[in-house]
PDB file of C-alpha atoms in Angstrom:
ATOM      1  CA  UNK A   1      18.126  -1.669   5.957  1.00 45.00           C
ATOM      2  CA  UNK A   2      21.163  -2.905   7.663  1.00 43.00           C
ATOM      3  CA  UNK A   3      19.634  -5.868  10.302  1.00 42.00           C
ATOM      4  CA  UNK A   4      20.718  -8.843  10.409  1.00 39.00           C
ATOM      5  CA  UNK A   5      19.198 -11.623  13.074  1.00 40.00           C
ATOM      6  CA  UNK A   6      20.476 -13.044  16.496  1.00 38.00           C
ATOM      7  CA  UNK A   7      20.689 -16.496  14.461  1.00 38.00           C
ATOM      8  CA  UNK A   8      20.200 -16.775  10.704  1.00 37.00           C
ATOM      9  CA  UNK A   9      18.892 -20.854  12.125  1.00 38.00           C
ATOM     10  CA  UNK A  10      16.207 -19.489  14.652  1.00 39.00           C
ATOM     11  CA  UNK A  11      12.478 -19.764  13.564  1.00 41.00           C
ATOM     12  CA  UNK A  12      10.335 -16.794  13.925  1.00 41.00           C
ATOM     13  CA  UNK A  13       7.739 -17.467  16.801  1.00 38.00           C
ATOM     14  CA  UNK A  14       4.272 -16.206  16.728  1.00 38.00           C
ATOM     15  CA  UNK A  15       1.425 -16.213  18.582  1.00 35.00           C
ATOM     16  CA  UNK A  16      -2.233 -16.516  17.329  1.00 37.00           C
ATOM     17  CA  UNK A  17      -5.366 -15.763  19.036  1.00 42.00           C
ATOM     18  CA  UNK A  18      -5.843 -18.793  20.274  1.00 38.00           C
ATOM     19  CA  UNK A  19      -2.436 -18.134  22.246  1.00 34.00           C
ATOM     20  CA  UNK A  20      -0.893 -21.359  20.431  1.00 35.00           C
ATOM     21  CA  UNK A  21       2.479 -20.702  19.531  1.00 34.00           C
ATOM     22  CA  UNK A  22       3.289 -21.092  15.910  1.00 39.00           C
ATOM     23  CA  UNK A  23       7.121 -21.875  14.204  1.00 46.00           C
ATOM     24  CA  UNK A  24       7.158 -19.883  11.194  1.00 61.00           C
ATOM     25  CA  UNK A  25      10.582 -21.291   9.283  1.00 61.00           C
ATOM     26  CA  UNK A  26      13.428 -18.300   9.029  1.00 61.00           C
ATOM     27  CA  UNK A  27      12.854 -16.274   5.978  1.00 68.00           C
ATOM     28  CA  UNK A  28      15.638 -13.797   6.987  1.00 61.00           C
ATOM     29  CA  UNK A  29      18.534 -15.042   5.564  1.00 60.00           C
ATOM     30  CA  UNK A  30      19.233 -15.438   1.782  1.00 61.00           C
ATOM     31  CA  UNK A  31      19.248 -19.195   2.211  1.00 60.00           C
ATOM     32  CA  UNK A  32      15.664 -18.983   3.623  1.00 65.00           C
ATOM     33  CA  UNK A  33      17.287 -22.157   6.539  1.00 60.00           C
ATOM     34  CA  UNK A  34      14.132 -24.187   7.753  1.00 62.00           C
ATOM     35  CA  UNK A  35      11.761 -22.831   4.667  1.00 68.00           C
ATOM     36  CA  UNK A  36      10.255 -25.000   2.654  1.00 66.00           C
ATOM     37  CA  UNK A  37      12.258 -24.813  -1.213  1.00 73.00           C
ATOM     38  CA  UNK A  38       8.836 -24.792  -2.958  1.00 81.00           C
ATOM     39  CA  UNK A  39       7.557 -21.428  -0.775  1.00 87.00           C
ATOM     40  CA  UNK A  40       6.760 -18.436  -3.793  1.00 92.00           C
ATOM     41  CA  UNK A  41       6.110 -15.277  -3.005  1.00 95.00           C
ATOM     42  CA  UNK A  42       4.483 -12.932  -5.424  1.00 97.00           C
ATOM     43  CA  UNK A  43       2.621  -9.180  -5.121  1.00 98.00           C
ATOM     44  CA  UNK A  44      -0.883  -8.598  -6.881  1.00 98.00           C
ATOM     45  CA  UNK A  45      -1.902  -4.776  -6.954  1.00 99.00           C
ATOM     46  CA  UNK A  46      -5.109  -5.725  -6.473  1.00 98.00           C
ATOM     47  CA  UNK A  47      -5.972  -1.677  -6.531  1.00 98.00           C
ATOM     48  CA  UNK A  48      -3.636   0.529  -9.072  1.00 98.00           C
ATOM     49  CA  UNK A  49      -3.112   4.116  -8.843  1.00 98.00           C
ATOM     50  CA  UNK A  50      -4.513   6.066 -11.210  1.00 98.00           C
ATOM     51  CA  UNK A  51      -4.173   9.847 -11.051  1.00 98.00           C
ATOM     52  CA  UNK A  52      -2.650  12.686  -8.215  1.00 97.00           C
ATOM     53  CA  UNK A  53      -2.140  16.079  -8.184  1.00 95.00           C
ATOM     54  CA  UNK A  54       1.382  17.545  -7.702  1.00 94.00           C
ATOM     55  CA  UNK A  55       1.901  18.262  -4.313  1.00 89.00           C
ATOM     56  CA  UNK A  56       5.019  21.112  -4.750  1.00 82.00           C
ATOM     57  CA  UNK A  57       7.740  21.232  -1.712  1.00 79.00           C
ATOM     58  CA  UNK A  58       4.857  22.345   0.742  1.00 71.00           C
ATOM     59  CA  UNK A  59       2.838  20.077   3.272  1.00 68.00           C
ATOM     60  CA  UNK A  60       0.142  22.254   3.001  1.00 71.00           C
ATOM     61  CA  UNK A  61      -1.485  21.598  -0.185  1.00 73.00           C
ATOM     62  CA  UNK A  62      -0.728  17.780  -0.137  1.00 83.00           C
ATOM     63  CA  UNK A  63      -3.059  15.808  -2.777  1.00 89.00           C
ATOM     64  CA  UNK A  64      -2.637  12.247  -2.061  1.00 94.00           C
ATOM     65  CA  UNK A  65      -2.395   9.756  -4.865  1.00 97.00           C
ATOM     66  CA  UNK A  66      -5.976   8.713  -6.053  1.00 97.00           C
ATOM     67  CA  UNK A  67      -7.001   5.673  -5.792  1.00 97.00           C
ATOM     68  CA  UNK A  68      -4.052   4.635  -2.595  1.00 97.00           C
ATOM     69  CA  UNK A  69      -2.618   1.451  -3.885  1.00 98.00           C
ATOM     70  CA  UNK A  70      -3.428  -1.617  -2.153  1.00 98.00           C
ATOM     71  CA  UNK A  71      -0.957  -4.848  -2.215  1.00 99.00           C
ATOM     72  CA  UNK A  72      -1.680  -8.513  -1.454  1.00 98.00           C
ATOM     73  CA  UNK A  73       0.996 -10.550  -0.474  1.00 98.00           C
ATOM     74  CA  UNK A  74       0.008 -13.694  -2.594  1.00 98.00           C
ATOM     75  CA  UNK A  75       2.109 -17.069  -0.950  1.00 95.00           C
ATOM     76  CA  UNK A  76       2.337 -20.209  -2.598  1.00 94.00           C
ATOM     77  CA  UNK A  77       3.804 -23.786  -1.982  1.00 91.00           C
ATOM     78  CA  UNK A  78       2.719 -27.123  -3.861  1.00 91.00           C
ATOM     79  CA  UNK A  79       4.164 -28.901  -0.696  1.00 88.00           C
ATOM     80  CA  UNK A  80       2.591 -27.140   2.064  1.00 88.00           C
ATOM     81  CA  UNK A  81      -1.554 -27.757   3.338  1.00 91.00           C
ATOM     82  CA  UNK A  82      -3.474 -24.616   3.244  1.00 93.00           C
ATOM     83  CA  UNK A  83      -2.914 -24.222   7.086  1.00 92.00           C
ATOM     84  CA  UNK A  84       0.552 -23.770   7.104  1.00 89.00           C
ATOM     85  CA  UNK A  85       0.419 -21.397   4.059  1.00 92.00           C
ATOM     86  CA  UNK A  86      -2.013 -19.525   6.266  1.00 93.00           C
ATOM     87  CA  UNK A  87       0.678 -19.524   8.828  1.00 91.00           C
ATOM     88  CA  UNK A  88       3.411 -17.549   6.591  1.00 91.00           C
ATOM     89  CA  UNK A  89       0.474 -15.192   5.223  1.00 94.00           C
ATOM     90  CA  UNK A  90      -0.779 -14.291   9.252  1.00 93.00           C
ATOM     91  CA  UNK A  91       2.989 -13.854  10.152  1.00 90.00           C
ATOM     92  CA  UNK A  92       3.279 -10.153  11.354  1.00 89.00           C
ATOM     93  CA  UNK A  93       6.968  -9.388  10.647  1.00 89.00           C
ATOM     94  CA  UNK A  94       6.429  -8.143   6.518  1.00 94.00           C
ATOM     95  CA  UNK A  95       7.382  -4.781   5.780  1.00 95.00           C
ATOM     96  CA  UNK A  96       6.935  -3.471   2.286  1.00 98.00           C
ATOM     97  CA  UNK A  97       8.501  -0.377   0.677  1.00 98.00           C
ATOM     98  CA  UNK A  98       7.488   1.833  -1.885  1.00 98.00           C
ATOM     99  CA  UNK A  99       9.385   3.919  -4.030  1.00 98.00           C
ATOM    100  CA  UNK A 100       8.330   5.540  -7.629  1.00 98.00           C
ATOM    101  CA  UNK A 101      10.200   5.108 -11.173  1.00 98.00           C
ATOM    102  CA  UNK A 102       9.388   6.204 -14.437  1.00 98.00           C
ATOM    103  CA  UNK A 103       6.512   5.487 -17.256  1.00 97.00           C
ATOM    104  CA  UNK A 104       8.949   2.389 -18.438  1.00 97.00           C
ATOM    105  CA  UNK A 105       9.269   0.836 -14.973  1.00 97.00           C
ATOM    106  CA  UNK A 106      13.102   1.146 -15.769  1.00 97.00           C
ATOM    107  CA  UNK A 107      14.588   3.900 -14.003  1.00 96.00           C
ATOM    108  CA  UNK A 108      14.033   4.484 -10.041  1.00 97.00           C
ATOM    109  CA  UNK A 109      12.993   8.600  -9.935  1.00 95.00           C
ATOM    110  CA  UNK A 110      13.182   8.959  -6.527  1.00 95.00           C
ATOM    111  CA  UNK A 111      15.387  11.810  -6.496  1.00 93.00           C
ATOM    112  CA  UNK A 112      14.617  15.496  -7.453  1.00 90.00           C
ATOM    113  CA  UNK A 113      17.005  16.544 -10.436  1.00 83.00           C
ATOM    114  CA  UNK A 114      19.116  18.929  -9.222  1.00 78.00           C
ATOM    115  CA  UNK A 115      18.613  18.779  -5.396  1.00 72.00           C
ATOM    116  CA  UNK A 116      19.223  15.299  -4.025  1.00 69.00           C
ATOM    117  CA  UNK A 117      17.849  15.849  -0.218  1.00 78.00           C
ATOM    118  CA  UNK A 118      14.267  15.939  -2.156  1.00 88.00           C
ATOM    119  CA  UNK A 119      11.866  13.281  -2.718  1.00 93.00           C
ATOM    120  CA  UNK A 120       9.337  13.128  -5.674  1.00 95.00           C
ATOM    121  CA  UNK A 121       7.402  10.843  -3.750  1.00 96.00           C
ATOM    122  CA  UNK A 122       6.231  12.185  -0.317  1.00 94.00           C
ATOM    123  CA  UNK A 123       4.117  10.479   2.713  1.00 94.00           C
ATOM    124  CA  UNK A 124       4.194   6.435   4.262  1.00 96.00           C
ATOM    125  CA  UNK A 125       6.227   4.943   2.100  1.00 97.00           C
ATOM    126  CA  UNK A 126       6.368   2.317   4.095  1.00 97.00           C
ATOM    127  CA  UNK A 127       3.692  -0.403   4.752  1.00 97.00           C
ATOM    128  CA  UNK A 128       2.948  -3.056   7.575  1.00 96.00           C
ATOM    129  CA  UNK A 129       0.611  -6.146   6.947  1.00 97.00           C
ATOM    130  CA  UNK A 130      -3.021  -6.123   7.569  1.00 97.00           C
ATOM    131  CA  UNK A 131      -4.487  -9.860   7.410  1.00 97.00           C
ATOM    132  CA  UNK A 132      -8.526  -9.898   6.333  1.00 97.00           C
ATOM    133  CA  UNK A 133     -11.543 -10.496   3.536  1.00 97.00           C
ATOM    134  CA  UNK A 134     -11.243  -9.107   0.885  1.00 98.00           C
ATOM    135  CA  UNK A 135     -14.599  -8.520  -1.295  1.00 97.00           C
ATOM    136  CA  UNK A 136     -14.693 -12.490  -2.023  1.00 98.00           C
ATOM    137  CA  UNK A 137     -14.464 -13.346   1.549  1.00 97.00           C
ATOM    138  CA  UNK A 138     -11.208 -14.876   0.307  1.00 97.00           C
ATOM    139  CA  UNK A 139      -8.464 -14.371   3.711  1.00 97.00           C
ATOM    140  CA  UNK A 140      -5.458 -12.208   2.412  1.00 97.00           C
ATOM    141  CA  UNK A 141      -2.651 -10.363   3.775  1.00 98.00           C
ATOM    142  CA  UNK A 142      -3.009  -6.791   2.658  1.00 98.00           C
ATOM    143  CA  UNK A 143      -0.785  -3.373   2.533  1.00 98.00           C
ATOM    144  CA  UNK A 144      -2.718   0.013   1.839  1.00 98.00           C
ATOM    145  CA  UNK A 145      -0.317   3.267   1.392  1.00 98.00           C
ATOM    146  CA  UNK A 146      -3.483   5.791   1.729  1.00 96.00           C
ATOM    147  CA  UNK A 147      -0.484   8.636   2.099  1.00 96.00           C
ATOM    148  CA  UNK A 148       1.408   9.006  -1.218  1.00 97.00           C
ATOM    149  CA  UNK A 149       1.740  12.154  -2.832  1.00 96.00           C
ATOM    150  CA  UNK A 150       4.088  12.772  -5.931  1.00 96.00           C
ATOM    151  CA  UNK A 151       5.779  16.485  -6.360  1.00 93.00           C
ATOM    152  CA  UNK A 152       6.176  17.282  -9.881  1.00 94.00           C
ATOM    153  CA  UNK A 153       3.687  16.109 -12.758  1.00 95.00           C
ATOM    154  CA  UNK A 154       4.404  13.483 -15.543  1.00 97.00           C
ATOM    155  CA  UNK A 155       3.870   9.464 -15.584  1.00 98.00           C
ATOM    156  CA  UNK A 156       5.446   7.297 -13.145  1.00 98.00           C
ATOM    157  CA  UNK A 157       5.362   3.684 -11.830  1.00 99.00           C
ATOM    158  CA  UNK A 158       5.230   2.991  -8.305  1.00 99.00           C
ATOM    159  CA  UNK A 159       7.370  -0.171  -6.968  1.00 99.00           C
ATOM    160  CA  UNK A 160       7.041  -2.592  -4.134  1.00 99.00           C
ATOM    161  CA  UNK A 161       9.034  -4.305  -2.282  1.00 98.00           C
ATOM    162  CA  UNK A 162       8.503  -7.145   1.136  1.00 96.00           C
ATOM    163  CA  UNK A 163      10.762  -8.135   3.146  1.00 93.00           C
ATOM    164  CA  UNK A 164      10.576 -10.196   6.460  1.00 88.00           C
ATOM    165  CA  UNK A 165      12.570  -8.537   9.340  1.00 85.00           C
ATOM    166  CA  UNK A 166      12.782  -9.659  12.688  1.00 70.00           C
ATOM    167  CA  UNK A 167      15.275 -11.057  15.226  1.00 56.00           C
ATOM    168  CA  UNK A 168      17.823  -9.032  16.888  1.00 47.00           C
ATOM    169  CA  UNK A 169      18.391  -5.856  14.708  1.00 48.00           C
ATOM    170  CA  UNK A 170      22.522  -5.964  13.742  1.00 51.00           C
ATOM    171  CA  UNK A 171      24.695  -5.362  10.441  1.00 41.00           C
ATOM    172  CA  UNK A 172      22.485  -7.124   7.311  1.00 60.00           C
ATOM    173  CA  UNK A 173      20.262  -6.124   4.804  1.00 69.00           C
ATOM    174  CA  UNK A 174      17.071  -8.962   4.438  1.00 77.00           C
ATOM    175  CA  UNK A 175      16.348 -10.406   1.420  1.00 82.00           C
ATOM    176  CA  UNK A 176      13.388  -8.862  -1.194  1.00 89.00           C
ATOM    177  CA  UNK A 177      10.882 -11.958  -1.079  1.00 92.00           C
ATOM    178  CA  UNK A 178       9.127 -10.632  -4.097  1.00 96.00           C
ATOM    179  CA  UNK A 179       8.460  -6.453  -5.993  1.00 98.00           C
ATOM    180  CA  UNK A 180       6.202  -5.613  -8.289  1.00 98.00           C
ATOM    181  CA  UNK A 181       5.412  -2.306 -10.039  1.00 98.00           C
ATOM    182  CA  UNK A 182       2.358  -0.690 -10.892  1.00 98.00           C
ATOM    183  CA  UNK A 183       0.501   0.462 -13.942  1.00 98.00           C
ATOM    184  CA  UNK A 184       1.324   3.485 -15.562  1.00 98.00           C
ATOM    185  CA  UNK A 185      -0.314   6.563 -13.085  1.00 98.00           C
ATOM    186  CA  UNK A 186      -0.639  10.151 -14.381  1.00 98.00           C
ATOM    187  CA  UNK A 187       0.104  13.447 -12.060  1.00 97.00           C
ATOM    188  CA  UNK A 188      -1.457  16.318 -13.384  1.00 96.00           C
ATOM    189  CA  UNK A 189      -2.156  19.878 -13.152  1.00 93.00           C
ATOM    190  CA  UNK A 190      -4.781  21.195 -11.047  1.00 90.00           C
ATOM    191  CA  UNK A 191      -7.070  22.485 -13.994  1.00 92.00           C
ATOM    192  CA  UNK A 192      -6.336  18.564 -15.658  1.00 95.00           C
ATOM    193  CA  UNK A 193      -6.866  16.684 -13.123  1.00 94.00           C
ATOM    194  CA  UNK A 194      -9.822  14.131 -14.203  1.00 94.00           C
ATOM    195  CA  UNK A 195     -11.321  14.010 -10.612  1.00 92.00           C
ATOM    196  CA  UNK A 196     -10.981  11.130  -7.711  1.00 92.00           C
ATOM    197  CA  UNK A 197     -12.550   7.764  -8.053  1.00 93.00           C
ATOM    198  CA  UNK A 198     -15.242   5.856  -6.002  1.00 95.00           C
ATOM    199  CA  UNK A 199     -14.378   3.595  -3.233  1.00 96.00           C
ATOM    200  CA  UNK A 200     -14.171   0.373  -4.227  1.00 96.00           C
ATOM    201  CA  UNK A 201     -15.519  -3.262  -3.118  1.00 97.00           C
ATOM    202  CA  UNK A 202     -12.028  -3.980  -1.545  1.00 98.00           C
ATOM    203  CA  UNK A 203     -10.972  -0.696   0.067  1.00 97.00           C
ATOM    204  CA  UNK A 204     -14.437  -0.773   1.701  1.00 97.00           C
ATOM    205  CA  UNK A 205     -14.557  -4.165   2.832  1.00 97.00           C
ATOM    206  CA  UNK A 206     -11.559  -3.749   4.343  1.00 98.00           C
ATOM    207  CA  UNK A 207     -12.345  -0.536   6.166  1.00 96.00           C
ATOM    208  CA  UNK A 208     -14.959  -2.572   8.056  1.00 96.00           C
ATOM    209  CA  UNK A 209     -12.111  -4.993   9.219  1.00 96.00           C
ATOM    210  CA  UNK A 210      -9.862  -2.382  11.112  1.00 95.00           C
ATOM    211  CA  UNK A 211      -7.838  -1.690   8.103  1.00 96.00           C
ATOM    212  CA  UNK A 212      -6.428   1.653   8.787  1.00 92.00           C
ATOM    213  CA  UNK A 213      -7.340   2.940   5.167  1.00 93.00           C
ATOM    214  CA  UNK A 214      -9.290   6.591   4.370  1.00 91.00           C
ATOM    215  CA  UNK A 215     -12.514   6.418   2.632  1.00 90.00           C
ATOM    216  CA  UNK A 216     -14.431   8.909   0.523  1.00 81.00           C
ATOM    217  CA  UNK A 217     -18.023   8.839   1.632  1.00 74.00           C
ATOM    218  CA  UNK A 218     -18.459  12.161  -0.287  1.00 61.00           C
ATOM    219  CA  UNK A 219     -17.257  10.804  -3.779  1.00 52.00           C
ATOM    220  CA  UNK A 220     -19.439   7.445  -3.153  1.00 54.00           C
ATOM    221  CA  UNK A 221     -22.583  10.546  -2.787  1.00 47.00           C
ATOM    222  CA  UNK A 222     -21.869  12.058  -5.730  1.00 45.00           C
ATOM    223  CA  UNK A 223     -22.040   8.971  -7.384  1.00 46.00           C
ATOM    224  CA  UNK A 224     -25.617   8.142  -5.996  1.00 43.00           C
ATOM    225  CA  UNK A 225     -26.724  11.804  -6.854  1.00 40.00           C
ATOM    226  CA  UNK A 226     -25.390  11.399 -10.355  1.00 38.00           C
ATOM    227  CA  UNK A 227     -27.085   8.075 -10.954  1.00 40.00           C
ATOM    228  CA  UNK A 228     -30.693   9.196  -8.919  1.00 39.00           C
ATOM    229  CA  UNK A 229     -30.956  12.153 -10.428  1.00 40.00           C
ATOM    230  CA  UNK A 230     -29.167  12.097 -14.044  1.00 39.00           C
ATOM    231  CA  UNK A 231     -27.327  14.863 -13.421  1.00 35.00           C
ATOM    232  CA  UNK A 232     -23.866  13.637 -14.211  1.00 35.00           C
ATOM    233  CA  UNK A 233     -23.221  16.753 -16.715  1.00 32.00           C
ATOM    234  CA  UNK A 234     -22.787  18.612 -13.186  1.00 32.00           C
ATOM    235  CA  UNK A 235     -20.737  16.445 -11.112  1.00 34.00           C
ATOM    236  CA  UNK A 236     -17.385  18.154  -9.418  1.00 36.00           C
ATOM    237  CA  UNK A 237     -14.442  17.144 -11.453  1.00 37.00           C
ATOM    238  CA  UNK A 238     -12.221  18.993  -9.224  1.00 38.00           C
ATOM    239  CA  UNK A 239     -13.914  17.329  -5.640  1.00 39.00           C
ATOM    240  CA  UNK A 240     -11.098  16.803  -3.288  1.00 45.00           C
ATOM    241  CA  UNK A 241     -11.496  14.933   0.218  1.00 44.00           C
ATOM    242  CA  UNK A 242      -8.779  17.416   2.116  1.00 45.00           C
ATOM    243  CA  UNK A 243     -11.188  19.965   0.939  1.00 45.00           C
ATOM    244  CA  UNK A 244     -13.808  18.301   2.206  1.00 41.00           C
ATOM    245  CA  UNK A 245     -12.447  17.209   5.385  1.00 40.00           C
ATOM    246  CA  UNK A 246     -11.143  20.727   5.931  1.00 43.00           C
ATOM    247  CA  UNK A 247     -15.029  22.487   5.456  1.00 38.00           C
ATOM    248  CA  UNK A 248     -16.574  19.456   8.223  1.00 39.00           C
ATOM    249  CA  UNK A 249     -13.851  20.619  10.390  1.00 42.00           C
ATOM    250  CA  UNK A 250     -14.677  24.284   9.670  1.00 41.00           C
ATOM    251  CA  UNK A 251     -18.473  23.615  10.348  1.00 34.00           C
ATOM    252  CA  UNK A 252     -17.872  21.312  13.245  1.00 38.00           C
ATOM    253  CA  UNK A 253     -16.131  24.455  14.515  1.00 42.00           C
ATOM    254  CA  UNK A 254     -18.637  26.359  15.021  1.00 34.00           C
ATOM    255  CA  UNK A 255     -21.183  24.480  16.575  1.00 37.00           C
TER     256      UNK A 255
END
């Protein structure tokens, strides 16, 4: 991204429910002007892909990545109260970035071999923040990328990057605050693929905030059959929640 700010001195302004306007200290510039030196910035996956099912060069048969990734935006200062950390963590200007790189987290595979207008990795790359509980009740700023699909099988890596935009949009490219990559994740073929996991604590807790972020009600199901009636020898390993979206929408149809 090419942006660059009106001034690189001007705070960011923002307004909280309460509709008292807050400075938050420019983070645009690479000097970070009116930040505190001691401000860190660090990403915790707290959820990890695991598994997905190649999606091909069609939108039809799209398999999202299982489970989506979630990102906190962890913000630290030894200087700063806990109120004006809050501050930087509620600001509403983050954008992160995802992209996808090899097992060894050391070469970005983006790109298709051979055809360079293609993608491997398909869907929202992009994420905005969402500010809530997580499972502890602990307040965290949040980014969920429920919309990744990969096209070709193998092992990959998925990285992360935040930024802080804002001001008015001209010639400059922000500054990565902090990136991270994930564990190891495995695409695999239709016939291998080990099945999608239960919802967990987080994902759920933060569905009940507003957090615009898919859940599986028919995998969390299974799992109650499996553990009611001991029948986990005949559990779906192929269940799929497009398929089962699809047949609700089929039934729903017809009523």
């Amino acid at each position: 991204m090419h942006l660059r700010p009106k001034s690189e001195h001007a705070a960011h302004h923002r307004t909280l429910d309460n509709n008292k306007t807050i400075d938050v200290p420019n983070l645009y510039s690479e000097s970070r002007i009116g930040a505190p030196n001691s401000l860190t910035f660090s990403l915790n996956i707290r959820q990890q892909p695991k598994a997905a099912r190649p999606c091909g060069f069609g939108d039809k048969d799209r398999r999202t990545i299982d489970p989506p990734p979630i990102v906190e935006l962890v913000i630290e200062s030894p200087t700063l109260t806990n109120d004006q950390i809050q501050e930087y963590r509620r600001a509403r200007t983050y954008v992160m970035s995802c992209s996808i790189w090899d097992k060894t987290g050391t070469i970005d595979d983006s790109l298709m071999p051979g055809n360079y207008k293609d993608r491997r990795l398909v869907g929202s790359v992009v994420g905005t923040p969402f500010v809530g509980k997580d499972e502890y009740d602990r307040e965290g700023c949040f980014f969920t990328f429920p919309d990744l699909s990969c096209r070709t099988s193998g092992s990959f890596r998925l990285k992360f990057d935040i930024v802080m935009v804002g001001g008015t949009i001209v010639t400059r490219r922000f500054p990565t605050l902090a990136e991270k990559k994930s564990d190891v994740f495995h695409v695999y073929s239709a016939k291998d693929f080990p099945g999608i996991s239960a919802n967990t604590l987080l994902a759920k807790r933060l569905r009940e905030q507003g957090c615009d972020l898919p859940l599986k009600s028919g995998n969390d199901k299974r799992l109650r059959v499996a553990k009611i009636g001991g029948i986990g020898s005949e559990i779906r390993d192929d269940y799929d929640a497009d398929d089962e979206r699809q047949k609700c929408c089929c039934v729903r149809g017809f009523l």
